[in-house]
Amino acid sequence: STAGKVPATESEAGHHRHKRHHGESSDETGSYAMESSKKFLTNDDFDNRANLLVMMFNPNCSHCEDETQVIEGNIGLFKKSKLILLANPLMWDYIPNFARSFHIANYPMISIGADSSNFIDKAFLYKSLPQINVYNHHRELIHIFTGDTPIDSLKPFIQ
């Protein structure tokens, strides 16, 4: 079962892809450039030999906005770890505005998009948003945070 694990191979990743902003993709500097097609991200895009944080969020949720602001204010902690902000596909139209509001394009360690693989259905505990799942460098689930999470609780998992 891959419910508690981020895909580890290219073939598994085909079932667990994540979309970046609608019509945008990242160049090598981490900034977003407009293009006509959607970009699908796979585990290979996050092969950094460090913990990976996946934050399931709603771009219209004030708690999710607050958590993103906390992360943005402590972005210097992310030396090797990467963060994926992942929303339900029904929230697609709200993601670009959320990304602009929090300057996501300025942070190459953060990717944002809509879940195109039903990852949220398998990983979300349905307790509260945001939910941050932490995966080790083998992409095994090691911790889950739900709701407002202080940066001091996240720090031990950010590399």
C-alpha positions as protocol buffer text, in pm:
chain_id: "A"
residue {
  index: 1
  type: SER
  ca { x: 0 y: 0 z: 0 }
}
residue {
  index: 2
  type: THR
  ca { x: 125 y: 347 z: -83 }
}
residue {
  index: 3
  type: ALA
  ca { x: -126 y: 528 z: 141 }
}
residue {
  index: 4
  type: GLY
  ca { x: 140 y: 619 z: 398 }
}
residue {
  index: 5
  type: LYS
  ca { x: 426 y: 657 z: 156 }
}
residue {
  index: 6
  type: VAL
  ca { x: 521 y: 903 z: -113 }
}
residue {
  index: 7
  type: PRO
  ca { x: 595 y: 711 z: -435 }
}
residue {
  index: 8
  type: ALA
  ca { x: 953 y: 594 z: -456 }
}
residue {
  index: 9
  type: THR
  ca { x: 982 y: 494 z: -820 }
}
residue {
  index: 10
  type: GLU
  ca { x: 893 y: 647 z: -1153 }
}
residue {
  index: 11
  type: SER
  ca { x: 627 y: 382 z: -1215 }
}
residue {
  index: 12
  type: GLU
  ca { x: 467 y: 437 z: -874 }
}
residue {
  index: 13
  type: ALA
  ca { x: 496 y: 810 z: -922 }
}
residue {
  index: 14
  type: GLY
  ca { x: 272 y: 784 z: -1225 }
}
residue {
  index: 15
  type: HIS
  ca { x: -10 y: 711 z: -984 }
}
residue {
  index: 16
  type: HIS
  ca { x: 85 y: 993 z: -745 }
}
residue {
  index: 17
  type: ARG
  ca { x: 145 y: 1305 z: -952 }
}
residue {
  index: 18
  type: HIS
  ca { x: 88 y: 1659 z: -837 }
}
residue {
  index: 19
  type: LYS
  ca { x: 11 y: 1961 z: -1053 }
}
residue {
  index: 20
  type: ARG
  ca { x: 183 y: 2293 z: -1016 }
}
residue {
  index: 21
  type: HIS
  ca { x: -8 y: 2618 z: -1072 }
}
residue {
  index: 22
  type: HIS
  ca { x: -245 y: 2609 z: -1366 }
}
residue {
  index: 23
  type: GLY
  ca { x: -45 y: 2681 z: -1678 }
}
residue {
  index: 24
  type: GLU
  ca { x: 282 y: 2738 z: -1495 }
}
residue {
  index: 25
  type: SER
  ca { x: 602 y: 2546 z: -1448 }
}
residue {
  index: 26
  type: SER
  ca { x: 928 y: 2597 z: -1265 }
}
residue {
  index: 27
  type: ASP
  ca { x: 1254 y: 2682 z: -1435 }
}
residue {
  index: 28
  type: GLU
  ca { x: 1592 y: 2590 z: -1287 }
}
residue {
  index: 29
  type: THR
  ca { x: 1586 y: 2895 z: -1058 }
}
residue {
  index: 30
  type: GLY
  ca { x: 1256 y: 2793 z: -902 }
}
residue {
  index: 31
  type: SER
  ca { x: 1061 y: 3083 z: -1050 }
}
residue {
  index: 32
  type: TYR
  ca { x: 744 y: 3015 z: -1243 }
}
residue {
  index: 33
  type: ALA
  ca { x: 710 y: 3076 z: -1613 }
}
residue {
  index: 34
  type: MET
  ca { x: 381 y: 3079 z: -1797 }
}
residue {
  index: 35
  type: GLU
  ca { x: 319 y: 2800 z: -2044 }
}
residue {
  index: 36
  type: SER
  ca { x: 9 y: 2651 z: -2200 }
}
residue {
  index: 37
  type: SER
  ca { x: 34 y: 2303 z: -2051 }
}
residue {
  index: 38
  type: LYS
  ca { x: 10 y: 2186 z: -1691 }
}
residue {
  index: 39
  type: LYS
  ca { x: 321 y: 2037 z: -1533 }
}
residue {
  index: 40
  type: PHE
  ca { x: 297 y: 1709 z: -1348 }
}
residue {
  index: 41
  type: LEU
  ca { x: 548 y: 1655 z: -1070 }
}
residue {
  index: 42
  type: THR
  ca { x: 669 y: 1313 z: -964 }
}
residue {
  index: 43
  type: ASN
  ca { x: 886 y: 1179 z: -684 }
}
residue {
  index: 44
  type: ASP
  ca { x: 1192 y: 1244 z: -902 }
}
residue {
  index: 45
  type: ASP
  ca { x: 1124 y: 1617 z: -867 }
}
residue {
  index: 46
  type: PHE
  ca { x: 1169 y: 1580 z: -491 }
}
residue {
  index: 47
  type: ASP
  ca { x: 1465 y: 1341 z: -477 }
}
residue {
  index: 48
  type: ASN
  ca { x: 1669 y: 1552 z: -235 }
}
residue {
  index: 49
  type: ARG
  ca { x: 1781 y: 1285 z: 16 }
}
residue {
  index: 50
  type: ALA
  ca { x: 1605 y: 1479 z: 292 }
}
residue {
  index: 51
  type: ASN
  ca { x: 1266 y: 1491 z: 459 }
}
residue {
  index: 52
  type: LEU
  ca { x: 973 y: 1592 z: 241 }
}
residue {
  index: 53
  type: LEU
  ca { x: 678 y: 1778 z: 390 }
}
residue {
  index: 54
  type: VAL
  ca { x: 340 y: 1751 z: 219 }
}
residue {
  index: 55
  type: MET
  ca { x: 87 y: 2007 z: 340 }
}
residue {
  index: 56
  type: MET
  ca { x: -268 y: 1924 z: 240 }
}
residue {
  index: 57
  type: PHE
  ca { x: -452 y: 2254 z: 238 }
}
residue {
  index: 58
  type: ASN
  ca { x: -744 y: 2457 z: 112 }
}
residue {
  index: 59
  type: PRO
  ca { x: -641 y: 2788 z: -46 }
}
residue {
  index: 60
  type: ASN
  ca { x: -950 y: 2953 z: 111 }
}
residue {
  index: 61
  type: CYS
  ca { x: -876 y: 2830 z: 466 }
}
residue {
  index: 62
  type: SER
  ca { x: -753 y: 3092 z: 714 }
}
residue {
  index: 63
  type: HIS
  ca { x: -565 y: 2826 z: 915 }
}
residue {
  index: 64
  type: CYS
  ca { x: -388 y: 2715 z: 597 }
}
residue {
  index: 65
  type: GLU
  ca { x: -298 y: 3076 z: 520 }
}
residue {
  index: 66
  type: ASP
  ca { x: -163 y: 3122 z: 874 }
}
residue {
  index: 67
  type: GLU
  ca { x: 46 y: 2804 z: 851 }
}
residue {
  index: 68
  type: THR
  ca { x: 185 y: 2909 z: 514 }
}
residue {
  index: 69
  type: GLN
  ca { x: 276 y: 3248 z: 659 }
}
residue {
  index: 70
  type: VAL
  ca { x: 459 y: 3077 z: 947 }
}
residue {
  index: 71
  type: ILE
  ca { x: 651 y: 2859 z: 700 }
}
residue {
  index: 72
  type: GLU
  ca { x: 729 y: 3158 z: 477 }
}
residue {
  index: 73
  type: GLY
  ca { x: 861 y: 3347 z: 780 }
}
residue {
  index: 74
  type: ASN
  ca { x: 1091 y: 3056 z: 861 }
}
residue {
  index: 75
  type: ILE
  ca { x: 1189 y: 2957 z: 508 }
}
residue {
  index: 76
  type: GLY
  ca { x: 1557 y: 2980 z: 602 }
}
residue {
  index: 77
  type: LEU
  ca { x: 1520 y: 2651 z: 790 }
}
residue {
  index: 78
  type: PHE
  ca { x: 1468 y: 2468 z: 460 }
}
residue {
  index: 79
  type: LYS
  ca { x: 1824 y: 2385 z: 355 }
}
residue {
  index: 80
  type: LYS
  ca { x: 1752 y: 2044 z: 199 }
}
residue {
  index: 81
  type: SER
  ca { x: 1390 y: 1961 z: 282 }
}
residue {
  index: 82
  type: LYS
  ca { x: 1120 y: 2042 z: 32 }
}
residue {
  index: 83
  type: LEU
  ca { x: 754 y: 2127 z: 87 }
}
residue {
  index: 84
  type: ILE
  ca { x: 458 y: 2043 z: -132 }
}
residue {
  index: 85
  type: LEU
  ca { x: 139 y: 2241 z: -81 }
}
residue {
  index: 86
  type: LEU
  ca { x: -131 y: 2011 z: -214 }
}
residue {
  index: 87
  type: ALA
  ca { x: -499 y: 2103 z: -258 }
}
residue {
  index: 88
  type: ASN
  ca { x: -805 y: 1918 z: -374 }
}
residue {
  index: 89
  type: PRO
  ca { x: -849 y: 1951 z: -753 }
}
residue {
  index: 90
  type: LEU
  ca { x: -1178 y: 2135 z: -693 }
}
residue {
  index: 91
  type: MET
  ca { x: -967 y: 2419 z: -549 }
}
residue {
  index: 92
  type: TRP
  ca { x: -769 y: 2458 z: -873 }
}
residue {
  index: 93
  type: ASP
  ca { x: -899 y: 2806 z: -955 }
}
residue {
  index: 94
  type: TYR
  ca { x: -792 y: 2942 z: -614 }
}
residue {
  index: 95
  type: ILE
  ca { x: -435 y: 2808 z: -616 }
}
residue {
  index: 96
  type: PRO
  ca { x: -271 y: 3077 z: -837 }
}
residue {
  index: 97
  type: ASN
  ca { x: -395 y: 3360 z: -615 }
}
residue {
  index: 98
  type: PHE
  ca { x: -281 y: 3176 z: -301 }
}
residue {
  index: 99
  type: ALA
  ca { x: 61 y: 3120 z: -462 }
}
residue {
  index: 100
  type: ARG
  ca { x: 93 y: 3489 z: -551 }
}
residue {
  index: 101
  type: SER
  ca { x: -20 y: 3600 z: -204 }
}
residue {
  index: 102
  type: PHE
  ca { x: 252 y: 3394 z: -38 }
}
residue {
  index: 103
  type: HIS
  ca { x: 523 y: 3451 z: -300 }
}
residue {
  index: 104
  type: ILE
  ca { x: 560 y: 3076 z: -361 }
}
residue {
  index: 105
  type: ALA
  ca { x: 753 y: 3141 z: -684 }
}
residue {
  index: 106
  type: ASN
  ca { x: 1030 y: 3298 z: -472 }
}
residue {
  index: 107
  type: TYR
  ca { x: 1093 y: 2972 z: -287 }
}
residue {
  index: 108
  type: PRO
  ca { x: 1238 y: 2689 z: -497 }
}
residue {
  index: 109
  type: MET
  ca { x: 1195 y: 2449 z: -204 }
}
residue {
  index: 110
  type: ILE
  ca { x: 815 y: 2487 z: -223 }
}
residue {
  index: 111
  type: SER
  ca { x: 586 y: 2342 z: -489 }
}
residue {
  index: 112
  type: ILE
  ca { x: 214 y: 2405 z: -499 }
}
residue {
  index: 113
  type: GLY
  ca { x: -64 y: 2241 z: -690 }
}
residue {
  index: 114
  type: ALA
  ca { x: -374 y: 2028 z: -711 }
}
residue {
  index: 115
  type: ASP
  ca { x: -374 y: 1657 z: -638 }
}
residue {
  index: 116
  type: SER
  ca { x: -418 y: 1466 z: -964 }
}
residue {
  index: 117
  type: SER
  ca { x: -359 y: 1120 z: -817 }
}
residue {
  index: 118
  type: ASN
  ca { x: -600 y: 1084 z: -524 }
}
residue {
  index: 119
  type: PHE
  ca { x: -309 y: 1114 z: -281 }
}
residue {
  index: 120
  type: ILE
  ca { x: -523 y: 1327 z: -48 }
}
residue {
  index: 121
  type: ASP
  ca { x: -795 y: 1060 z: -40 }
}
residue {
  index: 122
  type: LYS
  ca { x: -537 y: 808 z: 81 }
}
residue {
  index: 123
  type: ALA
  ca { x: -334 y: 1029 z: 316 }
}
residue {
  index: 124
  type: PHE
  ca { x: -572 y: 1284 z: 470 }
}
residue {
  index: 125
  type: LEU
  ca { x: -698 y: 1198 z: 819 }
}
residue {
  index: 126
  type: TYR
  ca { x: -1006 y: 1424 z: 790 }
}
residue {
  index: 127
  type: LYS
  ca { x: -935 y: 1587 z: 1126 }
}
residue {
  index: 128
  type: SER
  ca { x: -846 y: 1946 z: 1041 }
}
residue {
  index: 129
  type: LEU
  ca { x: -661 y: 2157 z: 788 }
}
residue {
  index: 130
  type: PRO
  ca { x: -388 y: 2207 z: 723 }
}
residue {
  index: 131
  type: GLN
  ca { x: -243 y: 1858 z: 757 }
}
residue {
  index: 132
  type: ILE
  ca { x: 133 y: 1824 z: 719 }
}
residue {
  index: 133
  type: ASN
  ca { x: 270 y: 1477 z: 650 }
}
residue {
  index: 134
  type: VAL
  ca { x: 644 y: 1436 z: 695 }
}
residue {
  index: 135
  type: TYR
  ca { x: 824 y: 1171 z: 492 }
}
residue {
  index: 136
  type: ASN
  ca { x: 1186 y: 1070 z: 546 }
}
residue {
  index: 137
  type: HIS
  ca { x: 1440 y: 1048 z: 263 }
}
residue {
  index: 138
  type: HIS
  ca { x: 1311 y: 696 z: 184 }
}
residue {
  index: 139
  type: ARG
  ca { x: 966 y: 859 z: 151 }
}
residue {
  index: 140
  type: GLU
  ca { x: 822 y: 667 z: 443 }
}
residue {
  index: 141
  type: LEU
  ca { x: 570 y: 853 z: 656 }
}
residue {
  index: 142
  type: ILE
  ca { x: 732 y: 951 z: 986 }
}
residue {
  index: 143
  type: HIS
  ca { x: 493 y: 1210 z: 1133 }
}
residue {
  index: 144
  type: ILE
  ca { x: 155 y: 1378 z: 1078 }
}
residue {
  index: 145
  type: PHE
  ca { x: 59 y: 1723 z: 1206 }
}
residue {
  index: 146
  type: THR
  ca { x: -303 y: 1841 z: 1189 }
}
residue {
  index: 147
  type: GLY
  ca { x: -436 y: 2191 z: 1231 }
}
residue {
  index: 148
  type: ASP
  ca { x: -227 y: 2487 z: 1340 }
}
residue {
  index: 149
  type: THR
  ca { x: 128 y: 2364 z: 1390 }
}
residue {
  index: 150
  type: PRO
  ca { x: 387 y: 2585 z: 1563 }
}
residue {
  index: 151
  type: ILE
  ca { x: 720 y: 2617 z: 1385 }
}
residue {
  index: 152
  type: ASP
  ca { x: 893 y: 2473 z: 1693 }
}
residue {
  index: 153
  type: SER
  ca { x: 703 y: 2147 z: 1634 }
}
residue {
  index: 154
  type: LEU
  ca { x: 806 y: 2140 z: 1266 }
}
residue {
  index: 155
  type: LYS
  ca { x: 1172 y: 2236 z: 1319 }
}
residue {
  index: 156
  type: PRO
  ca { x: 1295 y: 1885 z: 1416 }
}
residue {
  index: 157
  type: PHE
  ca { x: 1165 y: 1755 z: 1081 }
}
residue {
  index: 158
  type: ILE
  ca { x: 1298 y: 2032 z: 854 }
}
residue {
  index: 159
  type: GLN
  ca { x: 1646 y: 1975 z: 718 }
}
